[in-house]
PDB file of C-alpha atoms in Angstrom:
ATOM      1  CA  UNK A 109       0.000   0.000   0.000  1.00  0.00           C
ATOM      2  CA  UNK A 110       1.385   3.352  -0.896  1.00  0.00           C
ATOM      3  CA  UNK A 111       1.993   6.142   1.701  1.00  0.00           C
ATOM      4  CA  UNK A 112      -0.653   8.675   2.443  1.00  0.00           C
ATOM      5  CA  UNK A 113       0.007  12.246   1.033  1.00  0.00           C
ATOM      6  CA  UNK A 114      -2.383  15.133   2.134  1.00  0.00           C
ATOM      7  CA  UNK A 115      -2.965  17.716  -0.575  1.00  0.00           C
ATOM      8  CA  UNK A 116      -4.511  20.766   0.654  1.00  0.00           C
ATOM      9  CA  UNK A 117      -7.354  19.279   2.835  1.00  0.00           C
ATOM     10  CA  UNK A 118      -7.303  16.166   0.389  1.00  0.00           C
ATOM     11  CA  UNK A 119      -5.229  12.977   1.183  1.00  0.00           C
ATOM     12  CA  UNK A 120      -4.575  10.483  -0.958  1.00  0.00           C
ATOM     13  CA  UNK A 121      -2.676   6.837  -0.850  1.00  0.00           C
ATOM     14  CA  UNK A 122      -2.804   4.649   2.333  1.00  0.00           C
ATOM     15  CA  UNK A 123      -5.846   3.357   0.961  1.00  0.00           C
ATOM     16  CA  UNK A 124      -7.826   6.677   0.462  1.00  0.00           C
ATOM     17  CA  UNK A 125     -10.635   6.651  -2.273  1.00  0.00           C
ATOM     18  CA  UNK A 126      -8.949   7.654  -5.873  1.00  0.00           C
ATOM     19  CA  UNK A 127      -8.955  11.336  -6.671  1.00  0.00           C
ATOM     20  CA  UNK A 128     -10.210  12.779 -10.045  1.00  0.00           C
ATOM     21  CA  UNK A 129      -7.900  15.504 -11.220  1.00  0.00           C
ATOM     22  CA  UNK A 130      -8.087  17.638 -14.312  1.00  0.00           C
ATOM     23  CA  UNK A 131      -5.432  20.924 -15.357  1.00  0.00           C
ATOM     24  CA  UNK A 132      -6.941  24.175 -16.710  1.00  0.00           C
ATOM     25  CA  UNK A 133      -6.892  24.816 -20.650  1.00  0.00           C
ATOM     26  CA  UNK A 134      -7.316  28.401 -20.549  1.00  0.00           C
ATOM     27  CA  UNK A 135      -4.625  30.797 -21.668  1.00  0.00           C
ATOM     28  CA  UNK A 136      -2.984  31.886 -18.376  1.00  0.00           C
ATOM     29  CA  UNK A 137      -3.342  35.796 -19.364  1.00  0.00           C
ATOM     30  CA  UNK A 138      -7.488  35.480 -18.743  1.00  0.00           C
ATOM     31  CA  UNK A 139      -7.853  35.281 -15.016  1.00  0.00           C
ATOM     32  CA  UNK A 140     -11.689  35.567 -15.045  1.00  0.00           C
ATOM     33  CA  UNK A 141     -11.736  32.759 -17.578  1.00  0.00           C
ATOM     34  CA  UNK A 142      -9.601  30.508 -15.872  1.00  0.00           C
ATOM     35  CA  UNK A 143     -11.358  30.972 -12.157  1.00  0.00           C
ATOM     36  CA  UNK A 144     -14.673  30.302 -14.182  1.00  0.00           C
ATOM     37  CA  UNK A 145     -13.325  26.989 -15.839  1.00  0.00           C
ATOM     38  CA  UNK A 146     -11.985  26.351 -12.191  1.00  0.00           C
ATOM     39  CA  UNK A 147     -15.684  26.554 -10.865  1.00  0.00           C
ATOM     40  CA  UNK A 148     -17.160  24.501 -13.437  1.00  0.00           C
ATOM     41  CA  UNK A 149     -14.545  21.534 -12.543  1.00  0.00           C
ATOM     42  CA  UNK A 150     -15.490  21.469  -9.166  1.00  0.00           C
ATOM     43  CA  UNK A 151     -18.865  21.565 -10.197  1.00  0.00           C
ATOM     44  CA  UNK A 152     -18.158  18.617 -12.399  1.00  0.00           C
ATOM     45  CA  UNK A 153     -16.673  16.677  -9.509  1.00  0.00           C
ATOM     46  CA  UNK A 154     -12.840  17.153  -9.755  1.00  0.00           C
ATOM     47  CA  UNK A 155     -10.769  16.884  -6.514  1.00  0.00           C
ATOM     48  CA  UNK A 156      -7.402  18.407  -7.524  1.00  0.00           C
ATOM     49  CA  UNK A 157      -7.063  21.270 -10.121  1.00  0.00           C
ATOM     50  CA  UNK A 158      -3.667  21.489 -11.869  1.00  0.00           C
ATOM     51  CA  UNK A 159      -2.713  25.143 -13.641  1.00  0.00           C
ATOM     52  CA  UNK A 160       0.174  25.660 -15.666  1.00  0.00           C
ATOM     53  CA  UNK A 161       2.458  28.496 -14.484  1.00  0.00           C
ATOM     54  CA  UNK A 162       4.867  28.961 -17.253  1.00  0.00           C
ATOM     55  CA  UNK A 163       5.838  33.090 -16.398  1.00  0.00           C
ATOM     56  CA  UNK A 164       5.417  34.976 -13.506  1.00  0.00           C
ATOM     57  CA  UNK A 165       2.479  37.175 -14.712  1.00  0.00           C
ATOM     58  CA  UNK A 166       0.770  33.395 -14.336  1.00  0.00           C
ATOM     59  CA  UNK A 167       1.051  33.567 -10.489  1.00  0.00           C
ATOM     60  CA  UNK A 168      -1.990  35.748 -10.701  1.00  0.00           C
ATOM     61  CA  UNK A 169      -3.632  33.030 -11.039  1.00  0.00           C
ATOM     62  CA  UNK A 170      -2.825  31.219  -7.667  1.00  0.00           C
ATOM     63  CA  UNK A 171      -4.914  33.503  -5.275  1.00  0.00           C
ATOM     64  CA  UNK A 172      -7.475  33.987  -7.988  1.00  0.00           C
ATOM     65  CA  UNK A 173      -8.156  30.075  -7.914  1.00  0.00           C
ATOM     66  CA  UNK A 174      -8.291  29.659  -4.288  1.00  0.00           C
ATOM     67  CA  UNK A 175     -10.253  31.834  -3.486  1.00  0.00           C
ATOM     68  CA  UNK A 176     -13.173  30.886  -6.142  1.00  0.00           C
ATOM     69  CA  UNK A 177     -12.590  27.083  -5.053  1.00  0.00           C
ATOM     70  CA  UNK A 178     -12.396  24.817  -2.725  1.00  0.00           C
ATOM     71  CA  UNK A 179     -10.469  21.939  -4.073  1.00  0.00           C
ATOM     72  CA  UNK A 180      -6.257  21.683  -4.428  1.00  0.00           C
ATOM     73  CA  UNK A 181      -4.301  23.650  -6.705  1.00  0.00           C
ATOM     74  CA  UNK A 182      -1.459  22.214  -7.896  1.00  0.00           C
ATOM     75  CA  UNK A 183       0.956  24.653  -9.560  1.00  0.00           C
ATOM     76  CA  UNK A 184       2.229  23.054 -13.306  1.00  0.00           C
ATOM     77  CA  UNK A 185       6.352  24.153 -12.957  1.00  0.00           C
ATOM     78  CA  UNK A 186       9.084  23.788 -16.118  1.00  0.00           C
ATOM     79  CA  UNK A 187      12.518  24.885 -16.101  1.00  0.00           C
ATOM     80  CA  UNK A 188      12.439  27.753 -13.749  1.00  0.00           C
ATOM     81  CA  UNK A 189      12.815  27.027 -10.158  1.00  0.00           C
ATOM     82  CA  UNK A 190      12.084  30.404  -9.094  1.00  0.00           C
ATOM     83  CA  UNK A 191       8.258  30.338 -10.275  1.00  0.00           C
ATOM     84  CA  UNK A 192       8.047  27.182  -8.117  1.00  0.00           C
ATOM     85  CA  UNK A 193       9.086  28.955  -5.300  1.00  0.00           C
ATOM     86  CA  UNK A 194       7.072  31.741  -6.194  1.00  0.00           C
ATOM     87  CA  UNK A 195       3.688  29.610  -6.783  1.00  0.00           C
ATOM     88  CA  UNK A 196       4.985  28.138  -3.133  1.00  0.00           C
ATOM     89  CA  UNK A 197       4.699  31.417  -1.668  1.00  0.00           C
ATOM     90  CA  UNK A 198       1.031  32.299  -3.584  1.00  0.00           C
ATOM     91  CA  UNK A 199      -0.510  29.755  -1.530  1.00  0.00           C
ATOM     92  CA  UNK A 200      -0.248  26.533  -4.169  1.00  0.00           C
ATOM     93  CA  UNK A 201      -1.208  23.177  -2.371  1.00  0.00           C
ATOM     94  CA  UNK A 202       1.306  21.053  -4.592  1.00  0.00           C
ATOM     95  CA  UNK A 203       4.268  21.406  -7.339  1.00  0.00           C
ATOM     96  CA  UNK A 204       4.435  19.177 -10.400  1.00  0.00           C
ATOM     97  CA  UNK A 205       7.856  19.342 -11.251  1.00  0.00           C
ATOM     98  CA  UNK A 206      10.889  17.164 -13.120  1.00  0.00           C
ATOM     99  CA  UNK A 207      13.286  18.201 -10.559  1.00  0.00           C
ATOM    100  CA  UNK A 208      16.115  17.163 -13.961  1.00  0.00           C
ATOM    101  CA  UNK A 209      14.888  20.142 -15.878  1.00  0.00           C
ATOM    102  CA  UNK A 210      15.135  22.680 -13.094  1.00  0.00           C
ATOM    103  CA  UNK A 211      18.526  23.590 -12.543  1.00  0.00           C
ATOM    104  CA  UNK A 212      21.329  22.420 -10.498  1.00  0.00           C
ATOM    105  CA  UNK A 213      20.852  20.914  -7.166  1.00  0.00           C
ATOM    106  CA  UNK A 214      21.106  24.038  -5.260  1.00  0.00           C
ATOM    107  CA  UNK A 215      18.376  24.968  -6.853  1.00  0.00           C
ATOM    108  CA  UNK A 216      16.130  21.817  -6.420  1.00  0.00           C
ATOM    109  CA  UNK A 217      17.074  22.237  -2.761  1.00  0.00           C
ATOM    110  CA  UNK A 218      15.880  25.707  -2.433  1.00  0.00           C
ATOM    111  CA  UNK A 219      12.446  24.279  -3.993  1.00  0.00           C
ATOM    112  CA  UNK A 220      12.387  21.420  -1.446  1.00  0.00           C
ATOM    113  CA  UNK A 221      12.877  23.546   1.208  1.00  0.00           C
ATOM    114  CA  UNK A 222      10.129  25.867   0.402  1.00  0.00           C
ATOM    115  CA  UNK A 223       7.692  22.702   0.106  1.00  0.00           C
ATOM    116  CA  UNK A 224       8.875  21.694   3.623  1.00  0.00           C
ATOM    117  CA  UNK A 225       8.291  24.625   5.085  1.00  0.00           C
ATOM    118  CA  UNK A 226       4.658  24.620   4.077  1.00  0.00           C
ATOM    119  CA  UNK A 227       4.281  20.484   4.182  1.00  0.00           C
ATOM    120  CA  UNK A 228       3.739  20.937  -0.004  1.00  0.00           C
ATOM    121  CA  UNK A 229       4.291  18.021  -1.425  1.00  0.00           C
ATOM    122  CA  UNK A 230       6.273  17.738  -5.102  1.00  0.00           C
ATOM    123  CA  UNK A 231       4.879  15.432  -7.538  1.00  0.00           C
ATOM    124  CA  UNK A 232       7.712  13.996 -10.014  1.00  0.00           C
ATOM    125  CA  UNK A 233       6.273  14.130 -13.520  1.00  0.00           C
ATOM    126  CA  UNK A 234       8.209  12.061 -16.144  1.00  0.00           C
ATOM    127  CA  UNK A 235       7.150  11.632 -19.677  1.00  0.00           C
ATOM    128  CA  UNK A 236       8.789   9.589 -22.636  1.00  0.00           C
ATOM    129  CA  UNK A 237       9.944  12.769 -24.008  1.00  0.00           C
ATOM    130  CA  UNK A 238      11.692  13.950 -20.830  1.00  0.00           C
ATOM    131  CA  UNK A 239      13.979  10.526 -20.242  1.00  0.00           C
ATOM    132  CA  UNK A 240      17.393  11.808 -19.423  1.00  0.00           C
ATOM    133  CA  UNK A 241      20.134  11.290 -22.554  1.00  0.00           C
ATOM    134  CA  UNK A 242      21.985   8.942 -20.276  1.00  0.00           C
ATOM    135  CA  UNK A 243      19.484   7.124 -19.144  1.00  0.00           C
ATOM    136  CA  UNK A 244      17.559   6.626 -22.905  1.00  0.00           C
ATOM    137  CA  UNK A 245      21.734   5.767 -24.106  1.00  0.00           C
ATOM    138  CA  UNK A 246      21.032   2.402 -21.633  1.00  0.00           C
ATOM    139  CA  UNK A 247      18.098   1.271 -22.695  1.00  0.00           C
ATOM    140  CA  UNK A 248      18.011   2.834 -26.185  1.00  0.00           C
ATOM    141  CA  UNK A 249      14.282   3.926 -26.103  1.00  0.00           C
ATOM    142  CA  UNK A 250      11.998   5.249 -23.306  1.00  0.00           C
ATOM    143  CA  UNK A 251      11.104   1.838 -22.111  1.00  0.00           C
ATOM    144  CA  UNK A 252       9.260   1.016 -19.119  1.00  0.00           C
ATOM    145  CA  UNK A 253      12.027   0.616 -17.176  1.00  0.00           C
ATOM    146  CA  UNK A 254      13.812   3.745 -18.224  1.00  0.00           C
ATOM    147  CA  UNK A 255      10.871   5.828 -17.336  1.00  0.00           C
ATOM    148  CA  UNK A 256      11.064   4.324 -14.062  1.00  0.00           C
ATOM    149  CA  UNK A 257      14.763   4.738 -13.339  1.00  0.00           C
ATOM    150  CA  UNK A 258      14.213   8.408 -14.489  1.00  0.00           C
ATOM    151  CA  UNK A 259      11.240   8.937 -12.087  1.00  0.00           C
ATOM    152  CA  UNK A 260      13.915   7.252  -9.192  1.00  0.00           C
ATOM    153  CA  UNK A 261      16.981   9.223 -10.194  1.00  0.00           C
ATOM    154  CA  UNK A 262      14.388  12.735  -9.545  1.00  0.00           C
ATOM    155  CA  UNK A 263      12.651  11.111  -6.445  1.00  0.00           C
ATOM    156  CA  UNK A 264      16.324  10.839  -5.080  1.00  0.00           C
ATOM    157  CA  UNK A 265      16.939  13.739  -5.579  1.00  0.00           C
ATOM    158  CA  UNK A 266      14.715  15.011  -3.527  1.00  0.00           C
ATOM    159  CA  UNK A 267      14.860  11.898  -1.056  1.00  0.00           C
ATOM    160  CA  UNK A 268      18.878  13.811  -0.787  1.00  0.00           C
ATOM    161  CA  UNK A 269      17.315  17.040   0.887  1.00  0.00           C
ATOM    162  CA  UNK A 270      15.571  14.981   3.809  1.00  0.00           C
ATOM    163  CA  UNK A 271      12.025  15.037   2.015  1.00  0.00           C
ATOM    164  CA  UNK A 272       9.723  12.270   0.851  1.00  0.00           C
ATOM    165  CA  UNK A 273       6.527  13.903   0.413  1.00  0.00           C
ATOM    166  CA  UNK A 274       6.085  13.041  -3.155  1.00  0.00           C
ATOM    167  CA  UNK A 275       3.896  11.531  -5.533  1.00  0.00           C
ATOM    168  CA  UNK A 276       5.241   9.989  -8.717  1.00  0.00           C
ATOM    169  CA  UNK A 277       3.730  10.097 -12.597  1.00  0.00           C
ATOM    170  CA  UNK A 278       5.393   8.091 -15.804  1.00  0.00           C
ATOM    171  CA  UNK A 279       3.600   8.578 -18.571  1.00  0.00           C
ATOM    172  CA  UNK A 280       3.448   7.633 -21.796  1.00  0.00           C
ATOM    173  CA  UNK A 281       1.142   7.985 -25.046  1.00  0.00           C
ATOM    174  CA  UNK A 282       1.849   3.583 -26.156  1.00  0.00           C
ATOM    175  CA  UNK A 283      -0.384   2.329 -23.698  1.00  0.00           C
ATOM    176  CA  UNK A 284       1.980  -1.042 -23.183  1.00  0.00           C
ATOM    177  CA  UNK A 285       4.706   1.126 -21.821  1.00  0.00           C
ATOM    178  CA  UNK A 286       2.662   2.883 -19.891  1.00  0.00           C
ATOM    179  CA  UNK A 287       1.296   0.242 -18.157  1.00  0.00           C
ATOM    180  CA  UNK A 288       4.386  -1.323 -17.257  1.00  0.00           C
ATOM    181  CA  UNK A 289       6.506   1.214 -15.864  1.00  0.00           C
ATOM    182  CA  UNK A 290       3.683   2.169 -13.688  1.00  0.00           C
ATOM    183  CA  UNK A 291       3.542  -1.959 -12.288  1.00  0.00           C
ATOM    184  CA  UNK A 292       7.486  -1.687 -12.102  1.00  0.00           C
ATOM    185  CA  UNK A 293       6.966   1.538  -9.841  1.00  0.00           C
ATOM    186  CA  UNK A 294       4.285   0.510  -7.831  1.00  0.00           C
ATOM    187  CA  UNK A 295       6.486  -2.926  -7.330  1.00  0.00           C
ATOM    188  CA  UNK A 296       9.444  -0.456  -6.133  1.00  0.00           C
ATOM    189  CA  UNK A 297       8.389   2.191  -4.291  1.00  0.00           C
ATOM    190  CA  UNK A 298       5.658   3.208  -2.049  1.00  0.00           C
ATOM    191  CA  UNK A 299       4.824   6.577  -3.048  1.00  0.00           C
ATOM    192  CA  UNK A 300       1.400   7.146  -4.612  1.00  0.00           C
ATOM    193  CA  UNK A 301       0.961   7.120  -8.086  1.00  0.00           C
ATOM    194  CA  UNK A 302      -1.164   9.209 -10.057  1.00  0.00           C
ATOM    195  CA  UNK A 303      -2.022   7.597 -13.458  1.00  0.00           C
ATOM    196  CA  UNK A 304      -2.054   9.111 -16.938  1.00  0.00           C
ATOM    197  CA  UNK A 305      -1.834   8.534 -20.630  1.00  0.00           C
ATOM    198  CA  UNK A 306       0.196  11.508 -21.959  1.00  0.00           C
ATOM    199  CA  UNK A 307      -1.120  13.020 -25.613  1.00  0.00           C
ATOM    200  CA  UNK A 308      -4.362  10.611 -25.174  1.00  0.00           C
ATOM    201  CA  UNK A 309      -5.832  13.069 -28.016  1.00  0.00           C
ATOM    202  CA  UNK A 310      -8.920  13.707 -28.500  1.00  0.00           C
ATOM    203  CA  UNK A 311     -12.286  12.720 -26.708  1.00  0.00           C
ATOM    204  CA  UNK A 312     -13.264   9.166 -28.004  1.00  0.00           C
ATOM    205  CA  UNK A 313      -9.597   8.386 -28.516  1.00  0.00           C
ATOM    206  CA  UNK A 314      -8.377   9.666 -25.156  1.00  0.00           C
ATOM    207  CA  UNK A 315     -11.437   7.915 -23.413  1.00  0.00           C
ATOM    208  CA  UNK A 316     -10.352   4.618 -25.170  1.00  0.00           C
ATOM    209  CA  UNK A 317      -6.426   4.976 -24.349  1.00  0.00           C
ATOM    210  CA  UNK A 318      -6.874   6.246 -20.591  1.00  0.00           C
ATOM    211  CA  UNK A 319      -9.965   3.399 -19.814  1.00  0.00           C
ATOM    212  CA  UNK A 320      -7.161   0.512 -21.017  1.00  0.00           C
ATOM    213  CA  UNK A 321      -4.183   2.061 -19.488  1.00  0.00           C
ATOM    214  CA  UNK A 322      -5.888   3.953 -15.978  1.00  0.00           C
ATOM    215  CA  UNK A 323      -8.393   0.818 -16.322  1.00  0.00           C
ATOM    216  CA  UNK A 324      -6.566  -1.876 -16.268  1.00  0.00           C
ATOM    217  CA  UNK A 325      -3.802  -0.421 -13.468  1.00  0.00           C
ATOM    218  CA  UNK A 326      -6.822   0.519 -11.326  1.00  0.00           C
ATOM    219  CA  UNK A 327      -7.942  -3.258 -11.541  1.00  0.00           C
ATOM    220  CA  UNK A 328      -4.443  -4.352 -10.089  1.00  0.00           C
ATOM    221  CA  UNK A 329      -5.154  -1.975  -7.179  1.00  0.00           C
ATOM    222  CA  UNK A 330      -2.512   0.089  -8.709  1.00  0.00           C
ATOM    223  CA  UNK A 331      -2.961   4.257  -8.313  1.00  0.00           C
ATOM    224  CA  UNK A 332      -4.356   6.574  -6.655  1.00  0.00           C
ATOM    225  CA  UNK A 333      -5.220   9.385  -8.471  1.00  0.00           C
ATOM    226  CA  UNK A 334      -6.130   9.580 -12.179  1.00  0.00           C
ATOM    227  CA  UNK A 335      -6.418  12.312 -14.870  1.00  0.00           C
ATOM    228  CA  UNK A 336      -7.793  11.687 -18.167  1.00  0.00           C
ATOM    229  CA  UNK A 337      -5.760  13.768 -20.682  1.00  0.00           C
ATOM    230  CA  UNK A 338      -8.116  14.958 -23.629  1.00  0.00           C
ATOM    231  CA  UNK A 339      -7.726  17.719 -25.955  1.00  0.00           C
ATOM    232  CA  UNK A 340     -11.089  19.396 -25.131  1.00  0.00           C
ATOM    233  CA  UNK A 341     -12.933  20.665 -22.554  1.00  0.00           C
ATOM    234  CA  UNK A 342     -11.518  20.146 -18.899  1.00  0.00           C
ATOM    235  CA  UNK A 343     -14.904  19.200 -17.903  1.00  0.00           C
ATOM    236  CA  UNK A 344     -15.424  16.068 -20.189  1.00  0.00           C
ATOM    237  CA  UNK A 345     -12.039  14.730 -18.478  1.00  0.00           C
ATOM    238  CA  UNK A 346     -13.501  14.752 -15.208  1.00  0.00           C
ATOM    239  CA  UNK A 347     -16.564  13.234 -16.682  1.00  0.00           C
ATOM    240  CA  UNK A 348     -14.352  10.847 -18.226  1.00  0.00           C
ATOM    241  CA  UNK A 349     -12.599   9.700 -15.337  1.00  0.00           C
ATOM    242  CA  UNK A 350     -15.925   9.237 -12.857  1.00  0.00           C
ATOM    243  CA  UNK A 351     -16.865   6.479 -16.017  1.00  0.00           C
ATOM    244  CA  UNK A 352     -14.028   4.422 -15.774  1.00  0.00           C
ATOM    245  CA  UNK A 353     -13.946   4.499 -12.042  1.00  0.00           C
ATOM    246  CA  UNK A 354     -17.897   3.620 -12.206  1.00  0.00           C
ATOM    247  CA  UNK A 355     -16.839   1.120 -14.613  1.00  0.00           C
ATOM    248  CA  UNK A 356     -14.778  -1.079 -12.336  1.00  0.00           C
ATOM    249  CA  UNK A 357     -17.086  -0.205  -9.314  1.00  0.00           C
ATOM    250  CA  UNK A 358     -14.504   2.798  -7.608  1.00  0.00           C
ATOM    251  CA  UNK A 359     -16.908   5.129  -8.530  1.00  0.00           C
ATOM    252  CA  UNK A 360     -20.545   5.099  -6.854  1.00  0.00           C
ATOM    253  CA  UNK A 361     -23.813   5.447  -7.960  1.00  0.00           C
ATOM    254  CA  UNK A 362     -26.003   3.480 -10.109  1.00  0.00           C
ATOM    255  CA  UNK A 363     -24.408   1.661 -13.188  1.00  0.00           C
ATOM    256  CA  UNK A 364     -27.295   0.996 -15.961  1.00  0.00           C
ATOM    257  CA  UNK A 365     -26.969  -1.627 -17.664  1.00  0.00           C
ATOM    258  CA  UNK A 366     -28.527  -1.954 -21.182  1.00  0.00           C
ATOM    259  CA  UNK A 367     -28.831  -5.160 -22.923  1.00  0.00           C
ATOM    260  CA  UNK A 368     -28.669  -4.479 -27.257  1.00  0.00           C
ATOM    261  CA  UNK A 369     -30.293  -7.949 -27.638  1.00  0.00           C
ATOM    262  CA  UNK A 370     -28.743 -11.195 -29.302  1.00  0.00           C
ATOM    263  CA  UNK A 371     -30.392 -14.037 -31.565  1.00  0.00           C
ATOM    264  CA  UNK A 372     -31.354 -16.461 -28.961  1.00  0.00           C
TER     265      UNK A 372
END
């Protein structure tokens, strides 16, 4: 069983119920529009919002958001440390960061730090485009395994600064891999997992890709908290989501069943 992980007044792992999550698709520059979208998720049923903060003018966002909602924000961060320490200070209930793409150690320090101080915990998000050079040299692709040893080489990092408040994501758009580097990590570490098809595309594809892959890991008793990546509206992710976890009985409520009839 993985550790238990409190996100704003949210916990997940240890055996908590799985958390729908979903990231804002508005362009960061439209505060009204993204609080709005924010309102509508939690409407929708989403536990934890994600935002993107790629610049500073983006950390407008942070007090904007919590204020309208209720839920965790989790602030998006890529390359610059500083606007993690930044979103840190704005109040952010969780980083996403690759702690590789971030700057030197010093500076993932300073970032740990500022999470400590505040009990924030980091969530390491690798990708099969973001496997370190070395690491893809190995295995000679982003296989399964190299996603994993990727995800461990940034967890230690962090693990190095005296901090283990983390949650860990591999993703990957080929559902195989996908699938196995998240059963590798779950077999390796205890840190909860939060499940994802990356570039699942667009509705009826993404719903396909994410049911297999989040499906079939949620079957195993592997994850504990899911997005459903879709290029459209926010809303149909969470919607998305609350199906599959309906669909193998995680989810509550009343499942109809519909028979279309046979030849008997």
């Amino acid at each position: 069983m993985s550790k238990k992980v409190k996100i704003g007044g949210l916990t997940i792992g240890g055996g908590e119920k799985i958390a729908v999550q979903s990231m804002l698709n508005v362009h960061n520059s439209d505060i009204s529009g993204n609080v709005e979208q924010a309102k509508r998720l939690e409407t929708a049923g989403c536990e934890i919002i994600r935002a993107a903060i790629p610049c500073m003018d983006a950390l407008r966002l942070i007090p904007a958001i919590k204020e309208a909602v209720s839920i965790p924000l989790v602030a998006d961060i890529h390359f610059d440390y500083k606007l993690a320490l930044e979103s840190i200070a704005a109040g952010v209930d969780k980083v996403r960061i690759n702690p590789g793409n971030i700057g030197d150690e010093s500076r993932v320090k300073e970032v740990v730090d500022a999470c400590r101080a505040k009990n924030i915990p980091i969530r390491v998000g690798v990708n099969s485009g973001s496997v370190e050079k070395g690491i893809l040299a190995k295995y000679g692709a982003p296989t399964a395994e190299a996603l994993v040893e990727s995800a461990f080489f940034h967890t230690r990092l962090i693990e190095n600064f005296d901090y283990d408040n983390i949650v860990i994501s591999i993703k990957s758009s080929d559902l195989k891999t996908m699938i196995a580097a998240y059963r590798l990590a779950h077999e390796r570490c205890g840190y909860p997992l939060h499940l994802g098809v990356t570039e699942a595309g667009t509705y009826k594809i993404g719903l396909v890709k994410s049911a297999v892959g989040i499906g079939s890991l949620l079957c195993d008793g592997i994850g504990d908290t899911i997005r459903v990546s879709l290029t459209d509206d926010p809303v149909l992710e969470v919607e998305a989501a609350r199906t599959i976890l309906k669909a193998i009985g995680l989810g509550g409520g009343v499942e109809i069943v519909s028979c279309p009839t046979c030849g008997r």
